[in-house]
PDB file of C-alpha atoms in Angstrom:
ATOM      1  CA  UNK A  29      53.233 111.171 151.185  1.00  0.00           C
ATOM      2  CA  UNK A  30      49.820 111.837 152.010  1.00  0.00           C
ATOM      3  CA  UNK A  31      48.229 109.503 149.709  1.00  0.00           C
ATOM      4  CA  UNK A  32      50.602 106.926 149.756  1.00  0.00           C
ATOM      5  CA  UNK A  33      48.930 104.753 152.128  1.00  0.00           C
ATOM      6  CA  UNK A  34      45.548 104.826 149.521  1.00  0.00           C
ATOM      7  CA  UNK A  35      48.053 104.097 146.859  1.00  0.00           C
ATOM      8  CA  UNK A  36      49.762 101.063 148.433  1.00  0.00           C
ATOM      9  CA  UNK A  37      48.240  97.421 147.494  1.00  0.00           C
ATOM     10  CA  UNK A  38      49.313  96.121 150.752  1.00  0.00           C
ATOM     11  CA  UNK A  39      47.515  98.677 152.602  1.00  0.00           C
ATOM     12  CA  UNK A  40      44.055  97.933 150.322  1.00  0.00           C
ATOM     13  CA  UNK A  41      44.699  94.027 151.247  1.00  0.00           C
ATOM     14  CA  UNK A  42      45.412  94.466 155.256  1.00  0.00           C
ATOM     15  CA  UNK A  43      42.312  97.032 155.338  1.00  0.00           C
ATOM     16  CA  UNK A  44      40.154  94.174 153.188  1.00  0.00           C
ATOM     17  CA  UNK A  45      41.529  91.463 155.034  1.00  0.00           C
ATOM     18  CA  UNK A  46      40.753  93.340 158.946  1.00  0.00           C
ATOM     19  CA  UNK A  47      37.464  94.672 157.166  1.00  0.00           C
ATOM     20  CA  UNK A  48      36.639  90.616 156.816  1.00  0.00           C
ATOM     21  CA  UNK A  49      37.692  89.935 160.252  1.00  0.00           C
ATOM     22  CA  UNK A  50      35.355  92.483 161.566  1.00  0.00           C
ATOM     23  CA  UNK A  51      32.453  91.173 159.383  1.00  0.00           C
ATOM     24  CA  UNK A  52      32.818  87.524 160.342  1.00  0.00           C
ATOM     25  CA  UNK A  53      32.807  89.004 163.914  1.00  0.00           C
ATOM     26  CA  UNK A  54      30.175  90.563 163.787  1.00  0.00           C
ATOM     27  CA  UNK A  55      28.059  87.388 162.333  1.00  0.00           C
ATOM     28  CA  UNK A  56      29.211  85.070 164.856  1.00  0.00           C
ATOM     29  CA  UNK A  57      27.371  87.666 167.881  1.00  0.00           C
ATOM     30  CA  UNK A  58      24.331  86.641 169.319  1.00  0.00           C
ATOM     31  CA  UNK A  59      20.925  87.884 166.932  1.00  0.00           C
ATOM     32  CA  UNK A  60      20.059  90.673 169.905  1.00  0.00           C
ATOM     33  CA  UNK A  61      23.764  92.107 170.212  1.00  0.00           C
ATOM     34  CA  UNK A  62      23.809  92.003 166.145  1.00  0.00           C
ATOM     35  CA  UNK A  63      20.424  93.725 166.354  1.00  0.00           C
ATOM     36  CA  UNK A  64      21.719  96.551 168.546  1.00  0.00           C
ATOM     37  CA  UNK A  65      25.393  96.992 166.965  1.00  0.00           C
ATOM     38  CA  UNK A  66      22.969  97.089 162.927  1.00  0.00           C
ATOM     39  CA  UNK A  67      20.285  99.830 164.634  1.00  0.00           C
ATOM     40  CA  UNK A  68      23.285 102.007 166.370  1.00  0.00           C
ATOM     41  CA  UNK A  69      25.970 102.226 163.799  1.00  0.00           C
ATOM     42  CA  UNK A  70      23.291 101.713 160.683  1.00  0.00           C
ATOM     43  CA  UNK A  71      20.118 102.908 161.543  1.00  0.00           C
ATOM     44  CA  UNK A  72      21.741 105.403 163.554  1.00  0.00           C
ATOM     45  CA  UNK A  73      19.060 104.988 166.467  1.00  0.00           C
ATOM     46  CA  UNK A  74      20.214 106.257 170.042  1.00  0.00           C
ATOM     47  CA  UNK A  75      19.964 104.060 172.738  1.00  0.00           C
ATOM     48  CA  UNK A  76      16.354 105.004 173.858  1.00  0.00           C
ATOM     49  CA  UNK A  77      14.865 103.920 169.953  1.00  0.00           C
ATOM     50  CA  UNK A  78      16.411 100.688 169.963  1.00  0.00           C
ATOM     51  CA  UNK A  79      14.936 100.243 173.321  1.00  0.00           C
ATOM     52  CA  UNK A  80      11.633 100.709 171.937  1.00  0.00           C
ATOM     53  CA  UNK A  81      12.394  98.790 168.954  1.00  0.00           C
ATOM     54  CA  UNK A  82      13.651  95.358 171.185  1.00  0.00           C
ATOM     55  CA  UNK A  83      10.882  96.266 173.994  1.00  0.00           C
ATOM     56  CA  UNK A  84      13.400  96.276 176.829  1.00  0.00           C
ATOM     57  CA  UNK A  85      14.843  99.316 178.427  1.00  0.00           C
ATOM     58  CA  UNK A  86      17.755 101.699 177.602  1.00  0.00           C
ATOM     59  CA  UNK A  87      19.843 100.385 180.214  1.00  0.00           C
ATOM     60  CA  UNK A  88      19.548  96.771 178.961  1.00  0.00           C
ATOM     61  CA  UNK A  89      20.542  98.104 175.349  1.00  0.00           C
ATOM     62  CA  UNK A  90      23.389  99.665 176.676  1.00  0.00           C
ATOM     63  CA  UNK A  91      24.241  96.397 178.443  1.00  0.00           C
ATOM     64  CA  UNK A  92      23.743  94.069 174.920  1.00  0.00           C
ATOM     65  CA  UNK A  93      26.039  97.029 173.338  1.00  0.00           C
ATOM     66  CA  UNK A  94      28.837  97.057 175.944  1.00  0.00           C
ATOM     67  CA  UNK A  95      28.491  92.838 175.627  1.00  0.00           C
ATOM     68  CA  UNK A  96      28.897  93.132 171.474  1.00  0.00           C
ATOM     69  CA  UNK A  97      31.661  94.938 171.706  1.00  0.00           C
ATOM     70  CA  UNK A  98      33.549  93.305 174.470  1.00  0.00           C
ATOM     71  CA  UNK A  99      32.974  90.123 172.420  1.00  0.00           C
ATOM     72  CA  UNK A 100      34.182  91.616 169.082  1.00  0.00           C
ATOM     73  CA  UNK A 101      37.306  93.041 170.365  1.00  0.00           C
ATOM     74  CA  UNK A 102      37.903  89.023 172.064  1.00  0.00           C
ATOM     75  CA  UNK A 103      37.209  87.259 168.609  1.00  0.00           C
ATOM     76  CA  UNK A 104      39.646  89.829 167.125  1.00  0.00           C
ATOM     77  CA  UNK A 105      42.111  89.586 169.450  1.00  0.00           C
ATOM     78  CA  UNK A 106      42.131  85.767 169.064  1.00  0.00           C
ATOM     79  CA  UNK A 107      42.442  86.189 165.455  1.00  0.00           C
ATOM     80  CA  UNK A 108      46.002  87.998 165.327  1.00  0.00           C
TER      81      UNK A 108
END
């Protein structure tokens, strides 16, 4: 049973189709959060880099962060 999940066509099709979802989420955010959520889980800056990338503090990138992700998990809950 372990692989049968990897094995099943209707898991590969929900996974592609929530993998879309996620994507077209992620494109409809505003260029800064976009900016922040591509240098954190991409670039794999911390906080205090992406600050100095965007010229604005650490707590403000935690703020655009916390925003991204409060709006992705809205768009995707709308979605279902």
């Amino acid at each position: 049973l372990e692989g049968h999940e990897e094995a099943n066509p209707l898991h590969h099709l929900l996974e592609g189709s929530l993998r879309q979802r996620v994507i077209d989420a992620i494109e409809a955010l505003p260029e800064r959060e976009k900016m922040v959520l591509t240098l954190y889980y991409q670039e794999e800056l911390n906080l205090k880099e992406i600050g100095a990338v965007l010229d604005v503090g650490e707590s403000r990138v935690s703020q655009l962060h916390s925003q991204a992700i409060k709006r992705l998990r809205a768009r995707l809950a709308n979605d279902t």
